[in-house]
C-alpha cells in the first residue's frame, strides 16, 4: 500500500485500534496499541513514542525510538489515568517525566513575565492533574490573565468586579429594579404609620413601568420575554453531566454549582442578544467551571464563577458562528467547518474518505456536528476531555484548527473498523466513539500538521 | 415577586358586553400567578376566560352570579401576606370602612379585597389594608352610573406589596401605584 497518499507509517497496524484490542482497551489501560505490541513485550513498553512537538520526525525514527521516549508514552498514559497502574515507575502514579513537565510549568509560571510560547509548548503535551495548575495555565492560555505576573491581582480584581456588576444589573427581577430606582426619591414609608387609618396615598408610576406593560423598553416586558430563555438554560444546566456529583444531584455543592452555571449563561445571553443561549453552551462552560472551581488556591476557587464567565466568552468567540442558526450555510458556519473536516480527511486518507462518504454514504454531519460544536466534550470521559482541551487551548494554530486535526485523527485511528463497516455500523461507531488512548490520539493529530506531513 | 390580579363586578352579559379592549390587550397569560375575583362575573364564560389567564383562580359569590356554588368569603396566603376575599354586598353599610374592618378582623387577614361599590378605593387602618378594585368593565352599580373601568394588580415581594391600579379614564389607561409594607412576618403556616 502507499497509494492514495497514505503515508507508510500511518498505514501500519500500529495506528489503528482493532476490535480485538477494544476488549483490552478500557479507559484506564495504559496500552494504546495492537496485538503486535502486546505479544512482543510487557505492556508498559509500547512501541509508540511521542516525539517532541517541535521536531518533525521522520517515520523511521518514530518506529525505532529511544527508550526515554518510550517512557514518555507510559508517563503520558499514567498522566491520563486516575487509577494507579502497576506499570508505573513510581508508586504514587506520578512518573518522572510528569514531574519534569510539572516542574517546567511551575518554573514558567513563577517567572515574572510568563513566556506564552514556551507555556503553550509545554501545555500542549498535557498538564499534570496532580499539580493543580491547570486552572492558572488555562487562564493564561485564554488570555484572561496577562503574561506579566505583577498585573494579575489588579486584572483579576477588575474583571471580577465587572462580572459582579453584570450580575447586579442583569439578574435583578423588575420588582427589585423599581425599588432601586425609587430609592433615589425615597420618602419614609414608616411615616404612614402615623395615619393609622384613612385613604392610602396613591403615587405616580415612574415612566409608565407597570407589570402589564407591553412597551418594548419596559423592564417588565423584557423580563417576561427573557423568562423563556431562563427556563431553557435552567433545563440544560440540570442535565449537564448527570453522572458527576459536582454538577448533578441534591447536594448543596451541586446546587450551588448549577446556580453558578445558570447565572453565567443568563448573563451571557443577556449581553449577547444576537446569539442569546443555544443548547450546548452549557457543555462548553462545564469543563471551564470545573477546572477553575477545583483550583487549590482558595481565593481563585471562590471567584471561579467570574473567571469562568470571561474565559467562556473568550473560548466561545472562536466558535460563535457554529451556534448561530442563520450562519449555518455560510462560509463561517458549522456546515462549512464540517466540509473542511471532510476535505482534511480526504487530503490525509483518501481511501477512508472515499469509503466513508461515497461508498457507505456516512454524511459527516451525522457525527462531526457534535464533535465540533461541543469541542469533543461528549465523546470522551471528563478527564480525557480535559486533556484534549489542554492541547486545544495551547496549540498555536488556534482551537479550531487543532480541533479539526483531532477529529481527523479520531477517524484515522478507527479506519480499520470503518473500512470494514457499512453505513449502520460506521455511524454507530462514530456516534459512540470507542474509548481510546488520548495521548496516542493527540500524537496522531499532531502528525497531521501541515509541516509534518510526510 | 408574585403577581396577583384582583378584579370583579364585571356583570357580563347583563350590564356590559366585555372587558374594555385596552384592558384585554394587557391581560395575557404567563405573567400573573394568581387571580382573585370579588364576584358578579356573572356567567361561566367569564370564569373560563379568567382561567386561561392563570390557572390559580379564586372567586367569591356576588348577588348576581349565576354559579351558585362560589363561597361567600375566601382567605388565602400568598408569600408573607394573608388575603381575604368577599364580594361586599353582605357588609352594610356598603363600602363603609368600619364595617369592612370588622370583616377583616373576622377573617384575620392583612389585605381584604371586596367589591360591589364599583369604585376603586384603598384604605389603611390598624388591622391592615382594604382594597376595592372597582368594576373591570365599568358596569353601572346600584348607586351610580358614573363608573370608570378599573382593576388592581398586586406585586407581593417579601413583606412589601406594590399595588398597581389600572383605570380607564377617557379612553386612556392610567396606572398608579401604592406601596404598602407589613410590619411583622406572618406566624401562621401557609395553607
Coordinates of C-alpha atoms in Angstrom, one line a residue:
Chain A
X1 CA 0.0 0.0 0.0
X2 CA 1.1 3.6 -0.1
X3 CA -1.2 4.7 -2.9
X4 CA -3.8 7.4 -2.2
X5 CA -1.2 9.3 -0.3
X6 CA -1.5 7.4 2.9
X7 CA 2.0 7.5 4.4
X8 CA 3.5 4.2 5.2
X9 CA 3.9 4.9 8.9
X10 CA 0.2 5.7 9.1
X11 CA -0.8 2.6 7.3
X12 CA 0.9 0.3 9.7
X13 CA -1.4 -1.6 12.0
X14 CA 0.2 0.3 14.9
X15 CA -2.1 3.2 14.4
X16 CA -5.4 1.5 14.3
X17 CA -7.4 0.2 17.1
X18 CA -8.9 -3.1 16.1
X19 CA -11.8 -5.0 17.5
X20 CA -9.7 -7.4 19.4
X21 CA -8.0 -4.6 21.2
X22 CA -11.1 -2.9 22.4
X23 CA -11.6 -5.6 24.9
X24 CA -8.3 -4.9 26.4
X25 CA -8.6 -1.2 25.8
X26 CA -10.7 0.2 28.5
X27 CA -10.3 3.7 29.7
X28 CA -7.5 3.2 32.2
X29 CA -5.5 0.8 30.2
X30 CA -2.0 2.0 29.5
X31 CA -1.6 0.0 26.4
X32 CA -2.5 2.1 23.4
X33 CA -2.0 -0.2 20.5
X34 CA -2.3 -3.5 18.9
X35 CA -1.6 -7.1 19.2
X36 CA 1.9 -6.6 17.9
X37 CA 2.9 -4.6 20.9
X38 CA 1.2 -6.8 23.4
X39 CA 2.7 -10.0 22.0
X40 CA 6.2 -8.8 21.9
X41 CA 6.8 -7.1 25.2
X42 CA 5.4 -6.5 28.6
X43 CA 2.7 -3.9 28.3
X44 CA 4.5 -1.0 29.8
X45 CA 6.7 -0.6 26.8
X46 CA 4.5 0.1 23.9
X47 CA 6.4 0.9 20.7
X48 CA 4.6 4.2 20.3
X49 CA 6.8 7.1 21.2
X50 CA 5.8 10.7 21.5
X51 CA 8.2 12.9 19.6
X52 CA 8.8 16.4 21.0
X53 CA 6.2 18.6 19.4
X54 CA 8.7 21.0 17.8
X55 CA 10.5 18.4 15.8
X56 CA 9.0 16.8 12.8
X57 CA 10.4 13.3 13.0
X58 CA 10.6 11.0 10.0
X59 CA 8.7 7.7 10.0
X60 CA 11.7 5.6 10.6
X61 CA 12.8 7.3 13.7
X62 CA 9.4 7.1 15.3
X63 CA 9.3 3.4 15.0
X64 CA 12.7 2.7 16.4
X65 CA 12.6 5.1 19.3
X66 CA 15.0 5.5 22.1
X67 CA 13.9 4.2 25.5
X68 CA 13.4 7.6 27.0
X69 CA 10.7 8.3 24.6
X70 CA 9.0 5.1 25.4
X71 CA 8.9 6.1 29.0
X72 CA 7.3 9.4 27.9
X73 CA 4.5 7.4 26.4
X74 CA 4.0 5.4 29.6
X75 CA 4.0 8.5 31.6
X76 CA 1.5 10.2 29.4
X77 CA -0.7 7.3 29.9
X78 CA -0.3 7.4 33.7
X79 CA -1.0 11.1 33.5
X80 CA -4.3 10.4 32.0
X81 CA -5.3 7.6 34.2
X82 CA -6.6 8.2 37.6
X83 CA -6.0 4.6 38.6
X84 CA -2.7 3.6 39.8
X85 CA -1.1 1.4 37.3
X86 CA 1.4 -1.2 38.3
X87 CA 3.4 -0.4 35.2
X88 CA 4.4 3.0 36.5
X89 CA 7.8 3.6 37.9
X90 CA 6.7 5.4 41.0
X91 CA 4.0 4.2 43.3
X92 CA 2.1 7.4 43.5
X93 CA 1.2 7.4 39.8
X94 CA 3.3 10.4 39.0
X95 CA 6.2 9.5 36.9
X96 CA 9.5 11.2 36.4
X97 CA 8.6 12.8 33.2
X98 CA 5.3 14.0 34.6
X99 CA 7.3 15.6 37.4
X100 CA 9.6 17.2 35.0
X101 CA 6.8 18.7 33.0
X102 CA 5.2 19.8 36.1
X103 CA 8.5 21.4 37.2
X104 CA 8.8 23.1 33.8
X105 CA 5.3 24.5 34.1
X106 CA 5.9 25.7 37.6
X107 CA 9.1 27.4 36.6
X108 CA 7.4 29.1 33.7
X109 CA 4.5 30.2 35.9
X110 CA 6.8 31.6 38.6
X111 CA 8.6 33.8 36.2
X112 CA 7.9 37.5 36.4
X113 CA 6.7 37.6 32.8
X114 CA 5.4 34.3 31.6
X115 CA 6.7 33.3 28.2
X116 CA 3.4 32.3 26.5
X117 CA 5.1 30.5 23.6
X118 CA 7.0 28.3 26.0
X119 CA 4.0 27.7 28.1
X120 CA 2.0 26.7 25.1
X121 CA 4.7 24.3 24.1
X122 CA 4.7 22.5 27.4
X123 CA 1.0 22.6 28.0
X124 CA 0.2 21.1 24.7
X125 CA 1.9 17.9 25.9
X126 CA -0.6 17.8 28.7
X127 CA -0.9 19.5 32.1
X128 CA -0.4 17.1 35.0
X129 CA -3.6 16.7 37.0
X130 CA -1.9 16.5 40.4
X131 CA -0.3 19.9 40.3
X132 CA -3.4 21.9 40.4
X133 CA -2.0 24.3 37.9
X134 CA -4.4 23.6 35.1
X135 CA -6.6 26.4 36.3
X136 CA -3.9 29.0 36.1
X137 CA -2.5 27.7 32.8
X138 CA -5.9 27.7 31.1
X139 CA -6.5 31.3 32.3
X140 CA -3.1 32.3 30.8
X141 CA -3.8 30.4 27.5
X142 CA -7.2 32.1 27.1
X143 CA -5.7 35.5 27.7
X144 CA -7.7 36.1 30.9
X145 CA -4.5 36.6 32.9
X146 CA -1.9 38.8 31.3
X147 CA 1.6 37.4 31.0
X148 CA 3.0 39.9 33.4
X149 CA 2.5 38.4 36.8
X150 CA 2.6 41.8 38.5
X151 CA -0.6 42.8 36.8
X152 CA -2.5 39.7 37.9
X153 CA -4.1 40.9 41.0
X154 CA -5.3 44.2 39.5
X155 CA -6.6 42.5 36.4
X156 CA -8.5 39.9 38.4
X157 CA -10.0 42.4 40.7
X158 CA -11.1 44.5 37.7
X159 CA -12.7 41.6 35.9
X160 CA -14.4 40.2 39.0
X161 CA -16.0 43.4 39.9
X162 CA -17.1 43.8 36.3
X163 CA -18.8 40.5 36.5
X164 CA -20.4 41.4 39.8
X165 CA -21.8 44.5 38.2
X166 CA -23.2 42.5 35.2
X167 CA -24.9 40.2 37.6
X168 CA -26.4 43.0 39.6
X169 CA -27.7 44.8 36.6
X170 CA -28.9 41.9 34.6
X171 CA -30.2 39.4 37.1
X172 CA -32.5 41.6 39.1
X173 CA -36.1 41.0 38.7
X174 CA -38.3 44.0 37.9
X175 CA -39.6 44.5 41.4
X176 CA -36.1 45.0 42.7
X177 CA -35.2 47.3 39.9
X178 CA -38.1 49.6 40.5
X179 CA -37.3 49.6 44.2
X180 CA -33.8 50.6 43.4
X181 CA -34.9 53.3 41.1
X182 CA -37.2 54.7 43.8
X183 CA -34.6 54.7 46.5
X184 CA -33.3 57.9 45.0
X185 CA -36.6 59.6 45.6
X186 CA -37.5 57.9 48.9
X187 CA -39.8 59.3 51.5
X188 CA -40.0 57.2 54.5
X189 CA -42.8 54.7 54.3
X190 CA -43.0 54.4 58.0
X191 CA -44.5 57.9 58.1
X192 CA -47.7 56.5 57.0
X193 CA -47.9 54.6 60.3
X194 CA -48.8 57.8 62.0
X195 CA -52.0 58.0 60.0
X196 CA -53.4 54.8 61.3
X197 CA -56.4 54.8 59.1
X198 CA -57.7 56.6 56.1
X199 CA -57.1 56.6 52.4
X200 CA -53.8 55.2 51.2
X201 CA -51.9 57.7 49.2
X202 CA -51.5 57.0 45.5
X203 CA -48.4 57.8 43.7
X204 CA -47.4 58.1 40.1
X205 CA -45.9 55.2 38.3
X206 CA -42.4 56.1 37.1
X207 CA -42.1 56.2 33.4
X208 CA -45.1 54.0 32.7
X209 CA -43.5 51.0 34.3
X210 CA -46.0 48.5 35.4
X211 CA -46.1 44.7 35.3
X212 CA -48.6 44.5 32.4
X213 CA -46.7 47.0 30.3
X214 CA -46.4 46.0 26.6
X215 CA -43.8 48.6 25.8
X216 CA -40.6 47.4 24.1
X217 CA -38.4 49.2 26.6
X218 CA -40.4 48.2 29.6
X219 CA -38.3 46.3 32.1
X220 CA -41.3 44.1 32.9
X221 CA -41.9 43.2 29.3
X222 CA -38.3 42.3 28.8
X223 CA -38.4 40.3 31.9
X224 CA -41.2 38.2 30.7
X225 CA -39.6 37.7 27.3
X226 CA -36.4 36.6 28.9
X227 CA -38.1 34.1 31.1
X228 CA -38.3 31.7 28.3
X229 CA -34.6 31.7 27.8
X230 CA -34.0 31.4 31.5
X231 CA -36.2 28.4 31.6
X232 CA -34.3 26.7 28.8
X233 CA -31.0 27.4 30.5
X234 CA -32.3 26.0 33.7
X235 CA -33.3 22.8 32.0
X236 CA -30.0 22.4 30.3
X237 CA -27.9 23.1 33.4
X238 CA -29.8 20.4 35.3
X239 CA -28.9 17.9 32.6
X240 CA -25.2 18.7 32.4
X241 CA -23.0 15.8 33.3
X242 CA -25.6 13.9 35.3
X243 CA -23.0 11.3 36.3
X244 CA -20.8 13.8 38.1
X245 CA -21.6 14.8 41.7
X246 CA -20.0 18.1 41.1
X247 CA -22.8 19.0 38.7
X248 CA -25.7 17.0 39.5
X249 CA -27.6 15.6 42.4
X250 CA -29.2 17.1 45.5
X251 CA -26.1 18.1 47.4
X252 CA -25.5 21.6 48.4
X253 CA -22.4 21.7 46.3
X254 CA -24.2 20.6 43.1
X255 CA -26.9 23.1 43.6
X256 CA -24.5 26.0 44.1
X257 CA -22.6 24.9 41.0
X258 CA -25.7 24.7 39.0
X259 CA -26.7 28.1 40.1
X260 CA -23.3 29.5 39.1
X261 CA -23.6 27.9 35.7
X262 CA -27.1 29.3 35.3
X263 CA -26.0 32.8 36.2
X264 CA -23.1 32.8 33.8
X265 CA -25.3 31.6 30.9
X266 CA -28.1 34.0 31.7
X267 CA -25.6 37.0 31.9
X268 CA -24.1 35.8 28.6
X269 CA -27.5 35.5 26.9
X270 CA -28.5 39.0 28.1
X271 CA -25.2 40.6 27.0
X272 CA -25.4 38.9 23.6
X273 CA -28.8 39.5 22.2
X274 CA -27.6 38.3 18.8
X275 CA -26.9 34.8 19.8
X276 CA -28.6 34.5 23.2
X277 CA -28.4 31.0 24.5
X278 CA -28.1 27.9 22.4
X279 CA -28.2 24.3 23.7
X280 CA -24.7 23.1 24.0
X281 CA -23.2 26.2 25.5
X282 CA -23.6 24.6 28.9
X283 CA -21.3 21.7 27.8
X284 CA -18.6 24.1 26.8
X285 CA -18.9 26.0 30.0
X286 CA -18.8 23.0 32.2
X287 CA -15.2 21.9 31.9
X288 CA -14.0 25.6 32.4
X289 CA -16.0 26.0 35.6
X290 CA -15.0 22.6 36.9
X291 CA -11.3 23.3 36.5
X292 CA -11.5 26.8 37.9
X293 CA -13.6 25.7 40.9
X294 CA -11.2 23.0 41.8
X295 CA -8.3 25.3 41.9
X296 CA -6.3 24.5 45.1
X297 CA -5.9 28.2 45.7
X298 CA -8.9 29.1 47.8
X299 CA -9.2 32.7 46.6
X300 CA -9.2 31.6 42.9
X301 CA -11.7 28.9 43.5
X302 CA -14.1 31.3 45.2
X303 CA -14.1 33.6 42.2
X304 CA -14.4 30.7 39.8
X305 CA -17.8 32.0 38.5
X306 CA -16.5 35.3 37.4
X307 CA -13.3 33.8 35.9
X308 CA -15.3 31.2 34.0
X309 CA -17.6 33.8 32.6
X310 CA -14.8 35.7 30.9
X311 CA -12.9 32.6 29.8
X312 CA -16.1 31.1 28.4
X313 CA -16.7 34.3 26.4
X314 CA -13.1 34.1 25.1
X315 CA -13.3 30.4 24.2
X316 CA -16.7 30.8 22.6
X317 CA -15.5 33.7 20.5
X318 CA -13.8 31.4 18.1
X319 CA -16.8 29.2 17.8
X320 CA -19.7 31.6 18.0
X321 CA -20.6 31.1 14.4
X322 CA -21.3 27.5 14.9
X323 CA -24.1 28.3 17.2
X324 CA -25.8 30.8 15.0
X325 CA -28.6 29.2 13.0
X326 CA -28.6 31.8 10.3
X327 CA -24.9 31.2 9.6
X328 CA -25.4 27.5 9.1
X329 CA -24.9 27.6 5.4
X330 CA -22.5 30.5 5.3
X331 CA -18.7 30.4 4.9
X332 CA -18.2 30.6 8.6
X333 CA -21.0 28.3 9.8
X334 CA -21.0 24.8 11.0
X335 CA -21.6 23.3 7.7
X336 CA -18.5 24.9 6.2
X337 CA -16.4 23.7 9.1
X338 CA -17.7 20.2 8.7
X339 CA -16.8 20.4 5.0
X340 CA -13.3 21.5 5.9
X341 CA -13.0 18.4 8.1
X342 CA -14.1 16.3 5.3
X343 CA -11.6 17.9 3.0
X344 CA -8.9 17.4 5.6
X345 CA -9.7 13.7 5.8
X346 CA -9.6 13.5 2.1
X347 CA -6.1 15.0 2.0
X348 CA -4.7 12.7 4.6
X349 CA -6.5 9.5 4.0
X350 CA -8.3 9.4 0.7
X351 CA -9.2 5.7 0.9
X352 CA -11.0 6.2 4.2
X353 CA -12.7 9.4 3.0
X354 CA -14.0 7.7 -0.1
X355 CA -15.2 4.7 1.8
X356 CA -17.0 6.8 4.4
X357 CA -18.6 9.5 2.3
X358 CA -19.1 7.8 -1.0
X359 CA -19.3 4.1 -0.5
X360 CA -21.1 3.9 2.8
X361 CA -22.7 7.4 2.5
X362 CA -22.0 8.5 6.0
X363 CA -22.6 12.2 5.9
X364 CA -20.0 13.8 8.2
X365 CA -22.8 16.0 9.6
X366 CA -24.1 12.9 11.4
X367 CA -21.1 12.6 13.7
X368 CA -19.0 15.6 13.3
X369 CA -21.6 18.1 14.3
X370 CA -21.5 17.1 17.9
X371 CA -17.7 16.7 17.8
X372 CA -17.1 20.2 16.6
X373 CA -19.8 22.3 18.3
X374 CA -19.2 20.7 21.7
X375 CA -15.4 20.6 21.4
X376 CA -15.3 16.8 21.9
X377 CA -16.7 17.1 25.5
X378 CA -19.3 14.5 24.8
X379 CA -17.1 11.9 23.0
X380 CA -14.7 11.1 25.8
X381 CA -14.9 10.8 29.6
X382 CA -14.5 14.0 31.5
X383 CA -10.8 13.5 32.4
X384 CA -9.9 12.7 28.8
X385 CA -11.7 15.7 27.5
X386 CA -9.8 18.0 29.9
X387 CA -6.6 16.5 28.5
X388 CA -7.8 17.2 24.9
X389 CA -8.7 20.7 25.9
X390 CA -5.1 21.2 27.2
X391 CA -4.0 20.7 23.6
X392 CA -6.8 22.6 22.0
X393 CA -6.2 25.6 24.1
X394 CA -2.5 25.7 23.9
X395 CA -1.9 25.0 20.3
X396 CA -0.5 27.9 18.4
X397 CA -2.7 27.2 15.4
X398 CA -5.8 28.0 17.4
X399 CA -8.5 25.8 18.9
X400 CA -10.5 25.4 15.7
X401 CA -7.6 24.1 13.6
X402 CA -6.5 21.9 16.3
X403 CA -10.0 20.5 16.7
X404 CA -10.2 19.6 13.1
X405 CA -6.9 17.8 13.3
X406 CA -8.0 15.9 16.4
X407 CA -11.3 14.9 14.7
X408 CA -9.4 13.7 11.6
X409 CA -7.1 11.7 13.9
X410 CA -10.1 10.2 15.6
X411 CA -11.3 9.0 12.2
X412 CA -8.0 7.7 11.1
X413 CA -7.5 5.7 14.3
X414 CA -10.5 3.6 13.7
X415 CA -10.0 3.3 10.0
X416 CA -9.7 -0.5 10.0
X417 CA -13.2 -0.8 11.5
X418 CA -14.6 1.9 9.3
X419 CA -13.3 0.4 6.2
X420 CA -14.8 -2.9 7.2
X421 CA -18.2 -1.5 8.1
X422 CA -21.3 -0.4 6.3
X423 CA -23.5 2.6 6.9
X424 CA -25.1 1.4 10.1
X425 CA -22.0 0.1 11.9
X426 CA -19.9 3.1 10.9
X427 CA -22.5 5.5 12.1
X428 CA -22.9 3.6 15.4
X429 CA -19.1 3.6 15.8
X430 CA -18.7 7.2 15.2
X431 CA -21.6 8.4 17.3
X432 CA -20.3 6.3 20.2
X433 CA -16.6 6.7 19.7
X434 CA -14.8 3.9 21.5
X435 CA -12.6 4.9 24.4
X436 CA -9.1 5.3 23.3
X437 CA -5.7 6.3 24.4
X438 CA -5.8 10.1 24.4
X439 CA -2.1 10.7 24.1
X440 CA -1.9 8.4 21.1
X441 CA -4.8 10.3 19.6
X442 CA -3.1 13.6 20.2
X443 CA 0.1 12.3 18.8
X444 CA -1.6 11.3 15.6
X445 CA -3.3 14.7 15.5
X446 CA 0.0 16.3 15.9
X447 CA 1.4 14.4 13.0
X448 CA -1.3 15.7 10.7
X449 CA 0.1 19.2 10.9
X450 CA 0.8 20.7 7.5
X451 CA 4.5 20.9 8.1
X452 CA 4.8 17.4 9.5
X453 CA 3.0 15.7 6.7
X454 CA 5.2 13.0 5.1
Chain B
X1 CA -42.1 38.6 43.1
X2 CA -45.7 37.3 42.9
X3 CA -48.2 39.0 40.7
X4 CA -51.8 38.8 41.9
X5 CA -54.7 40.2 39.8
X6 CA -57.7 41.5 41.7
X7 CA -60.9 42.4 39.8
X8 CA -64.6 41.9 39.9
X9 CA -68.1 43.3 39.2
X10 CA -67.9 42.7 35.5
X11 CA -71.6 42.0 35.2
X12 CA -71.2 40.3 31.8
X13 CA -73.5 39.9 29.9
X14 CA -76.2 41.9 31.8
X15 CA -74.6 45.3 32.1
X16 CA -71.5 45.1 30.0
X17 CA -70.5 43.1 26.9
X18 CA -66.9 42.5 27.6
X19 CA -63.7 44.0 29.2
X20 CA -62.5 47.1 27.5
X21 CA -60.2 46.2 24.7
X22 CA -57.3 48.1 26.2
X23 CA -57.5 46.0 29.3
X24 CA -57.9 42.8 27.4
X25 CA -54.7 43.5 25.4
X26 CA -52.7 43.9 28.6
X27 CA -54.1 40.8 30.2
X28 CA -52.0 38.0 28.6
X29 CA -51.4 34.5 30.1
X30 CA -48.0 33.7 31.6
X31 CA -47.4 36.9 33.6
X32 CA -49.8 36.5 36.5
X33 CA -49.6 33.9 39.2
X34 CA -53.0 34.3 41.0
X35 CA -56.3 35.9 40.2
X36 CA -58.8 36.9 42.9
X37 CA -62.2 37.9 41.8
X38 CA -64.7 39.6 44.1
X39 CA -67.8 38.3 42.3
X40 CA -70.6 39.3 39.9
X41 CA -68.9 37.8 36.8
X42 CA -71.8 36.8 36.1
X43 CA -71.6 33.8 33.7
X44 CA -69.4 30.8 33.4
X45 CA -67.7 32.0 30.2
X46 CA -66.1 34.8 32.2
X47 CA -64.7 32.3 34.6
X48 CA -63.3 30.3 31.7
X49 CA -61.7 33.3 30.3
X50 CA -60.1 34.2 33.6
X51 CA -58.9 30.6 33.9
X52 CA -57.0 31.0 30.7
X53 CA -55.0 33.9 32.1
X54 CA -54.0 32.0 35.2
X55 CA -54.8 28.6 36.5
X56 CA -55.0 29.7 40.1
X57 CA -58.3 31.4 40.3
X58 CA -60.3 32.4 43.4
X59 CA -63.9 33.7 43.2
X60 CA -66.4 34.7 45.8
X61 CA -70.1 34.9 45.1
X62 CA -71.8 38.2 44.1
X63 CA -75.5 38.6 44.3
X64 CA -76.0 38.3 40.5
X65 CA -73.6 35.4 39.9
X66 CA -75.3 32.5 38.0
X67 CA -72.9 30.0 39.5
X68 CA -74.3 29.4 43.0
X69 CA -71.5 27.4 44.4
X70 CA -68.9 30.1 44.9
X71 CA -68.2 30.7 48.6
X72 CA -69.3 33.8 50.4
X73 CA -65.8 34.6 51.6
X74 CA -62.3 33.2 50.9
X75 CA -58.9 33.5 52.5
X76 CA -55.6 32.6 51.0
X77 CA -51.9 33.1 51.9
X78 CA -49.5 34.4 49.3
X79 CA -46.0 34.8 50.4
X80 CA -46.0 36.7 53.7
X81 CA -49.5 38.1 53.3
X82 CA -52.9 36.8 54.1
X83 CA -55.5 37.9 51.7
X84 CA -59.2 37.9 52.3
X85 CA -61.9 38.0 49.5
X86 CA -65.5 38.8 49.7
X87 CA -68.0 40.4 47.3
X88 CA -69.1 43.1 49.8
X89 CA -72.9 43.2 49.3
X90 CA -73.2 41.3 52.6
X91 CA -71.4 44.1 54.5
X92 CA -73.6 47.0 55.4
X93 CA -73.4 49.9 55.0
X94 CA -72.0 49.2 51.6
X95 CA -68.4 50.3 51.3
X96 CA -68.2 51.6 54.9
X97 CA -64.6 51.3 56.3
X98 CA -65.5 50.4 59.8
X99 CA -67.8 47.5 58.8
X100 CA -65.2 46.2 56.3
X101 CA -62.6 46.5 59.1
X102 CA -64.9 44.2 61.2
X103 CA -65.0 41.7 58.4
X104 CA -61.2 41.9 58.1
X105 CA -60.7 41.2 61.8
X106 CA -63.2 38.3 61.5
X107 CA -61.3 36.8 58.6
X108 CA -57.9 37.7 60.2
X109 CA -56.2 38.8 57.0
X110 CA -53.7 41.5 56.2
X111 CA -55.4 42.6 52.9
X112 CA -59.1 42.4 52.4
X113 CA -60.4 42.7 48.8
X114 CA -64.0 43.5 48.3
X115 CA -66.2 44.9 45.6
X116 CA -69.8 45.8 45.0
X117 CA -69.4 49.6 45.0
X118 CA -67.8 49.6 41.5
X119 CA -65.4 52.3 42.8
X120 CA -61.8 51.9 43.3
X121 CA -60.7 52.6 46.9
X122 CA -57.7 51.6 49.1
X123 CA -57.9 52.2 52.8
X124 CA -55.5 51.5 55.5
X125 CA -56.4 51.0 59.2
X126 CA -54.7 49.4 62.1
X127 CA -55.8 45.9 61.1
X128 CA -54.5 46.2 57.6
X129 CA -55.5 47.3 54.1
X130 CA -58.8 47.2 52.4
X131 CA -58.8 47.3 48.6
X132 CA -61.7 47.7 46.3
X133 CA -60.7 47.0 42.7
X134 CA -63.8 48.6 41.3
X135 CA -65.6 47.2 38.2
X136 CA -63.3 45.9 35.4
X137 CA -65.9 46.6 32.8
X138 CA -67.2 49.9 34.1
X139 CA -70.7 48.4 34.6
X140 CA -73.2 50.7 36.4
X141 CA -73.9 49.9 40.0
X142 CA -76.9 50.2 42.3
X143 CA -75.6 53.5 43.4
X144 CA -74.1 55.3 40.4
X145 CA -73.9 55.2 36.6
X146 CA -70.6 57.1 36.5
X147 CA -68.1 54.2 36.7
X148 CA -64.6 54.1 35.3
X149 CA -63.4 50.6 34.4
X150 CA -60.6 49.6 36.8
X151 CA -58.7 46.7 38.3
X152 CA -55.8 46.1 40.5
X153 CA -52.5 44.2 40.2
X154 CA -50.6 43.4 43.4
X155 CA -46.8 42.7 43.3
X156 CA -46.1 40.8 46.5
X157 CA -42.4 40.7 47.3
X158 CA -41.5 39.6 50.9
X159 CA -43.0 42.0 53.4
X160 CA -43.8 44.6 50.8
X161 CA -46.7 44.9 48.4
X162 CA -46.8 47.3 45.5
X163 CA -50.4 47.8 44.3
X164 CA -50.8 48.9 40.7
X165 CA -54.1 50.5 40.0
X166 CA -55.2 50.4 36.3
X167 CA -58.0 52.7 35.4
X168 CA -59.6 53.6 32.1
X169 CA -60.2 57.3 32.1
X170 CA -61.4 59.0 29.0
X171 CA -60.3 56.1 26.9
X172 CA -56.8 56.0 28.2
X173 CA -55.3 53.5 30.6
X174 CA -53.9 55.3 33.6
X175 CA -51.7 53.4 36.1
X176 CA -50.9 54.4 39.6
X177 CA -49.2 52.6 42.4
X178 CA -49.5 52.3 46.1
X179 CA -46.7 51.0 48.3
X180 CA -47.6 49.1 51.4
X181 CA -45.2 47.4 53.9
X182 CA -46.1 44.9 56.5
X183 CA -44.5 45.3 59.9
X184 CA -44.1 41.7 61.0
X185 CA -43.9 38.4 59.3
X186 CA -47.0 36.2 59.5
X187 CA -46.6 33.5 62.1
X188 CA -49.3 31.2 60.8
X189 CA -48.1 28.4 58.4
X190 CA -49.2 28.8 54.8
X191 CA -52.1 26.7 53.7

